[in-house]
């Protein structure tokens, strides 16, 4: 499928969807505490998205995904399914929110700490955040996707961490996952060149150990093969005339 260039009207709808997704992450923060189950976090987000935002949680029934959000704890890389498992002190968790409003998607995720995490847990969360920011700040017309992937990969590996290759960022709009694929690794001067009006996510998954993953029998949950910790952050980004606009920015976010 071709890469879509969004019209001004579509961009305005994407701003609204992006803001709603970001708002869910702010809403859920006080509930991410020892003893809460990821199922309870799912219910809080689902009810907020449907009842307050009058929006649709995109993951629910997406290709058979059974819940409204993804909750990925510790060595879970992504696509963790909310369950009756309680969070405990020292856990790190990625909560990934995608909402559909007026036909358009907003997609964003962040890491939360449950109590005080280990130094290495804080470090992998911080480096994955920096990887995302490095990628976002490169966005402008004419830049090659390979340049962005290379910069993200270089930062993770310079810090002795690894980048997951099986999942990537993606174009987004009326469709949840559309072209282009935004790889978080790559080769400079290769790949698609960005154009004004493209919208896509940047969502690097960074592992403390090796990059390899496996999918659990539930067919969704991706975990590190070596059981090392993994962290991820995600924003939805618009290519503007000469730079970028983050559609899922939250108050107080410093890129
Ligand atoms: N929100 C995820 C992403 O960033 C996709 C989740 S797909 C689901 O692309 F089915 F697991 F929800
Ligand atoms: Co995404
Ligand atoms: Co997401």
PDB file of N, CA and C in Angstrom, residues 192-235:
ATOM      1  N   UNK A 192      12.962   5.092   2.350  1.00  0.00           N
ATOM      2  CA  UNK A 192      12.039   6.160   1.948  1.00  0.00           C
ATOM      3  C   UNK A 192      12.509   7.517   2.449  1.00  0.00           C
ATOM      4  N   UNK A 193      12.228   8.551   1.654  1.00  0.00           N
ATOM      5  CA  UNK A 193      12.480   9.920   2.132  1.00  0.00           C
ATOM      6  C   UNK A 193      11.175  10.537   2.610  1.00  0.00           C
ATOM      7  N   UNK A 194      11.241  11.201   3.759  1.00  0.00           N
ATOM      8  CA  UNK A 194      10.031  11.768   4.365  1.00  0.00           C
ATOM      9  C   UNK A 194       9.509  12.938   3.545  1.00  0.00           C
ATOM     10  N   UNK A 195       8.158  13.060   3.566  1.00  0.00           N
ATOM     11  CA  UNK A 195       7.486  14.176   2.900  1.00  0.00           C
ATOM     12  C   UNK A 195       6.492  14.819   3.871  1.00  0.00           C
ATOM     13  N   UNK A 196       6.296  16.112   3.694  1.00  0.00           N
ATOM     14  CA  UNK A 196       5.329  16.858   4.493  1.00  0.00           C
ATOM     15  C   UNK A 196       3.964  16.167   4.434  1.00  0.00           C
ATOM     16  N   UNK A 197       3.341  15.999   5.604  1.00  0.00           N
ATOM     17  CA  UNK A 197       2.003  15.409   5.639  1.00  0.00           C
ATOM     18  C   UNK A 197       1.982  13.923   5.945  1.00  0.00           C
ATOM     19  N   UNK A 198       3.162  13.297   6.015  1.00  0.00           N
ATOM     20  CA  UNK A 198       3.201  11.895   6.471  1.00  0.00           C
ATOM     21  C   UNK A 198       3.008  11.869   7.988  1.00  0.00           C
ATOM     22  N   UNK A 199       2.320  10.833   8.486  1.00  0.00           N
ATOM     23  CA  UNK A 199       2.172  10.627   9.930  1.00  0.00           C
ATOM     24  C   UNK A 199       2.530   9.181  10.234  1.00  0.00           C
ATOM     25  N   UNK A 200       3.394   8.993  11.237  1.00  0.00           N
ATOM     26  CA  UNK A 200       3.814   7.636  11.609  1.00  0.00           C
ATOM     27  C   UNK A 200       4.232   7.627  13.071  1.00  0.00           C
ATOM     28  N   UNK A 201       4.396   6.415  13.604  1.00  0.00           N
ATOM     29  CA  UNK A 201       4.869   6.285  14.980  1.00  0.00           C
ATOM     30  C   UNK A 201       6.355   5.980  14.987  1.00  0.00           C
ATOM     31  N   UNK A 202       7.001   6.355  16.081  1.00  0.00           N
ATOM     32  CA  UNK A 202       8.360   5.910  16.396  1.00  0.00           C
ATOM     33  C   UNK A 202       8.248   5.248  17.766  1.00  0.00           C
ATOM     34  N   UNK A 203       8.660   3.982  17.876  1.00  0.00           N
ATOM     35  CA  UNK A 203       8.375   3.215  19.089  1.00  0.00           C
ATOM     36  C   UNK A 203       9.430   2.155  19.365  1.00  0.00           C
ATOM     37  N   UNK A 204      10.691   2.592  19.573  1.00  0.00           N
ATOM     38  CA  UNK A 204      11.779   1.624  19.743  1.00  0.00           C
ATOM     39  C   UNK A 204      11.622   0.748  20.987  1.00  0.00           C
ATOM     40  N   UNK A 205      11.863  -0.553  20.805  1.00  0.00           N
ATOM     41  CA  UNK A 205      11.928  -1.511  21.902  1.00  0.00           C
ATOM     42  C   UNK A 205      13.388  -1.833  22.149  1.00  0.00           C
ATOM     43  N   UNK A 206      13.849  -1.587  23.374  1.00  0.00           N
ATOM     44  CA  UNK A 206      15.267  -1.722  23.729  1.00  0.00           C
ATOM     45  C   UNK A 206      15.401  -2.791  24.815  1.00  0.00           C
ATOM     46  N   UNK A 207      16.287  -3.772  24.567  1.00  0.00           N
ATOM     47  CA  UNK A 207      16.515  -4.853  25.525  1.00  0.00           C
ATOM     48  C   UNK A 207      17.844  -4.661  26.245  1.00  0.00           C
ATOM     49  N   UNK A 208      17.863  -5.050  27.535  1.00  0.00           N
ATOM     50  CA  UNK A 208      19.123  -5.029  28.293  1.00  0.00           C
ATOM     51  C   UNK A 208      20.085  -6.074  27.739  1.00  0.00           C
ATOM     52  N   UNK A 209      19.565  -7.227  27.364  1.00  0.00           N
ATOM     53  CA  UNK A 209      20.401  -8.321  26.856  1.00  0.00           C
ATOM     54  C   UNK A 209      20.366  -8.382  25.339  1.00  0.00           C
ATOM     55  N   UNK A 210      20.244  -9.574  24.825  1.00  0.00           N
ATOM     56  CA  UNK A 210      20.255  -9.750  23.365  1.00  0.00           C
ATOM     57  C   UNK A 210      18.920  -9.305  22.759  1.00  0.00           C
ATOM     58  N   UNK A 211      18.937  -9.061  21.436  1.00  0.00           N
ATOM     59  CA  UNK A 211      17.766  -8.486  20.779  1.00  0.00           C
ATOM     60  C   UNK A 211      16.656  -9.495  20.527  1.00  0.00           C
ATOM     61  N   UNK A 212      16.969 -10.779  20.656  1.00  0.00           N
ATOM     62  CA  UNK A 212      16.038 -11.809  20.199  1.00  0.00           C
ATOM     63  C   UNK A 212      14.818 -11.935  21.103  1.00  0.00           C
ATOM     64  N   UNK A 213      13.704 -12.247  20.477  1.00  0.00           N
ATOM     65  CA  UNK A 213      12.437 -12.360  21.203  1.00  0.00           C
ATOM     66  C   UNK A 213      11.780 -13.704  20.897  1.00  0.00           C
ATOM     67  N   UNK A 214      10.790 -14.060  21.700  1.00  0.00           N
ATOM     68  CA  UNK A 214       9.901 -15.157  21.316  1.00  0.00           C
ATOM     69  C   UNK A 214       8.478 -14.751  21.662  1.00  0.00           C
ATOM     70  N   UNK A 215       7.546 -15.379  20.957  1.00  0.00           N
ATOM     71  CA  UNK A 215       6.124 -15.096  21.174  1.00  0.00           C
ATOM     72  C   UNK A 215       5.555 -16.216  22.047  1.00  0.00           C
ATOM     73  N   UNK A 216       4.848 -15.850  23.108  1.00  0.00           N
ATOM     74  CA  UNK A 216       4.273 -16.859  24.011  1.00  0.00           C
ATOM     75  C   UNK A 216       3.109 -17.578  23.319  1.00  0.00           C
ATOM     76  N   UNK A 217       2.691 -18.725  23.892  1.00  0.00           N
ATOM     77  CA  UNK A 217       1.602 -19.506  23.269  1.00  0.00           C
ATOM     78  C   UNK A 217       0.287 -18.727  23.090  1.00  0.00           C
ATOM     79  N   UNK A 218       0.105 -17.624  23.832  1.00  0.00           N
ATOM     80  CA  UNK A 218      -1.115 -16.812  23.611  1.00  0.00           C
ATOM     81  C   UNK A 218      -1.093 -16.120  22.244  1.00  0.00           C
ATOM     82  N   UNK A 219       0.033 -16.251  21.533  1.00  0.00           N
ATOM     83  CA  UNK A 219       0.232 -15.727  20.179  1.00  0.00           C
ATOM     84  C   UNK A 219       0.367 -14.211  20.106  1.00  0.00           C
ATOM     85  N   UNK A 220       0.425 -13.538  21.251  1.00  0.00           N
ATOM     86  CA  UNK A 220       0.583 -12.087  21.277  1.00  0.00           C
ATOM     87  C   UNK A 220       1.828 -11.656  22.048  1.00  0.00           C
ATOM     88  N   UNK A 221       1.933 -12.122  23.295  1.00  0.00           N
ATOM     89  CA  UNK A 221       2.962 -11.602  24.196  1.00  0.00           C
ATOM     90  C   UNK A 221       4.354 -11.873  23.644  1.00  0.00           C
ATOM     91  N   UNK A 222       5.101 -10.792  23.394  1.00  0.00           N
ATOM     92  CA  UNK A 222       6.489 -10.921  22.945  1.00  0.00           C
ATOM     93  C   UNK A 222       7.392 -10.722  24.157  1.00  0.00           C
ATOM     94  N   UNK A 223       8.296 -11.665  24.394  1.00  0.00           N
ATOM     95  CA  UNK A 223       9.228 -11.570  25.524  1.00  0.00           C
ATOM     96  C   UNK A 223      10.656 -11.696  25.016  1.00  0.00           C
ATOM     97  N   UNK A 224      11.600 -11.182  25.800  1.00  0.00           N
ATOM     98  CA  UNK A 224      13.009 -11.369  25.434  1.00  0.00           C
ATOM     99  C   UNK A 224      13.351 -12.845  25.608  1.00  0.00           C
ATOM    100  N   UNK A 225      14.094 -13.383  24.625  1.00  0.00           N
ATOM    101  CA  UNK A 225      14.469 -14.805  24.683  1.00  0.00           C
ATOM    102  C   UNK A 225      15.324 -15.077  25.913  1.00  0.00           C
ATOM    103  N   UNK A 226      16.204 -14.117  26.250  1.00  0.00           N
ATOM    104  CA  UNK A 226      17.106 -14.326  27.400  1.00  0.00           C
ATOM    105  C   UNK A 226      16.511 -13.821  28.713  1.00  0.00           C
ATOM    106  N   UNK A 227      15.238 -13.428  28.681  1.00  0.00           N
ATOM    107  CA  UNK A 227      14.511 -12.947  29.866  1.00  0.00           C
ATOM    108  C   UNK A 227      15.061 -11.643  30.432  1.00  0.00           C
ATOM    109  N   UNK A 228      15.892 -10.951  29.658  1.00  0.00           N
ATOM    110  CA  UNK A 228      16.380  -9.646  30.125  1.00  0.00           C
ATOM    111  C   UNK A 228      15.251  -8.617  30.032  1.00  0.00           C
ATOM    112  N   UNK A 229      15.395  -7.525  30.790  1.00  0.00           N
ATOM    113  CA  UNK A 229      14.400  -6.451  30.793  1.00  0.00           C
ATOM    114  C   UNK A 229      14.326  -5.783  29.427  1.00  0.00           C
ATOM    115  N   UNK A 230      13.141  -5.246  29.117  1.00  0.00           N
ATOM    116  CA  UNK A 230      12.925  -4.541  27.861  1.00  0.00           C
ATOM    117  C   UNK A 230      12.078  -3.301  28.130  1.00  0.00           C
ATOM    118  N   UNK A 231      12.321  -2.240  27.378  1.00  0.00           N
ATOM    119  CA  UNK A 231      11.556  -1.000  27.568  1.00  0.00           C
ATOM    120  C   UNK A 231      11.196  -0.402  26.213  1.00  0.00           C
ATOM    121  N   UNK A 232      10.106   0.368  26.201  1.00  0.00           N
ATOM    122  CA  UNK A 232       9.617   0.975  24.954  1.00  0.00           C
ATOM    123  C   UNK A 232       8.870   2.271  25.259  1.00  0.00           C
ATOM    124  N   UNK A 233       9.045   3.255  24.381  1.00  0.00           N
ATOM    125  CA  UNK A 233       8.227   4.476  24.390  1.00  0.00           C
ATOM    126  C   UNK A 233       7.727   4.705  22.973  1.00  0.00           C
ATOM    127  N   UNK A 234       6.590   5.345  22.841  1.00  0.00           N
ATOM    128  CA  UNK A 234       6.014   5.554  21.507  1.00  0.00           C
ATOM    129  C   UNK A 234       5.311   6.904  21.415  1.00  0.00           C
ATOM    130  N   UNK A 235       5.555   7.607  20.313  1.00  0.00           N
ATOM    131  CA  UNK A 235       4.775   8.784  19.955  1.00  0.00           C
ATOM    132  C   UNK A 235       4.312   8.661  18.507  1.00  0.00           C
TER     133      UNK A 235
END
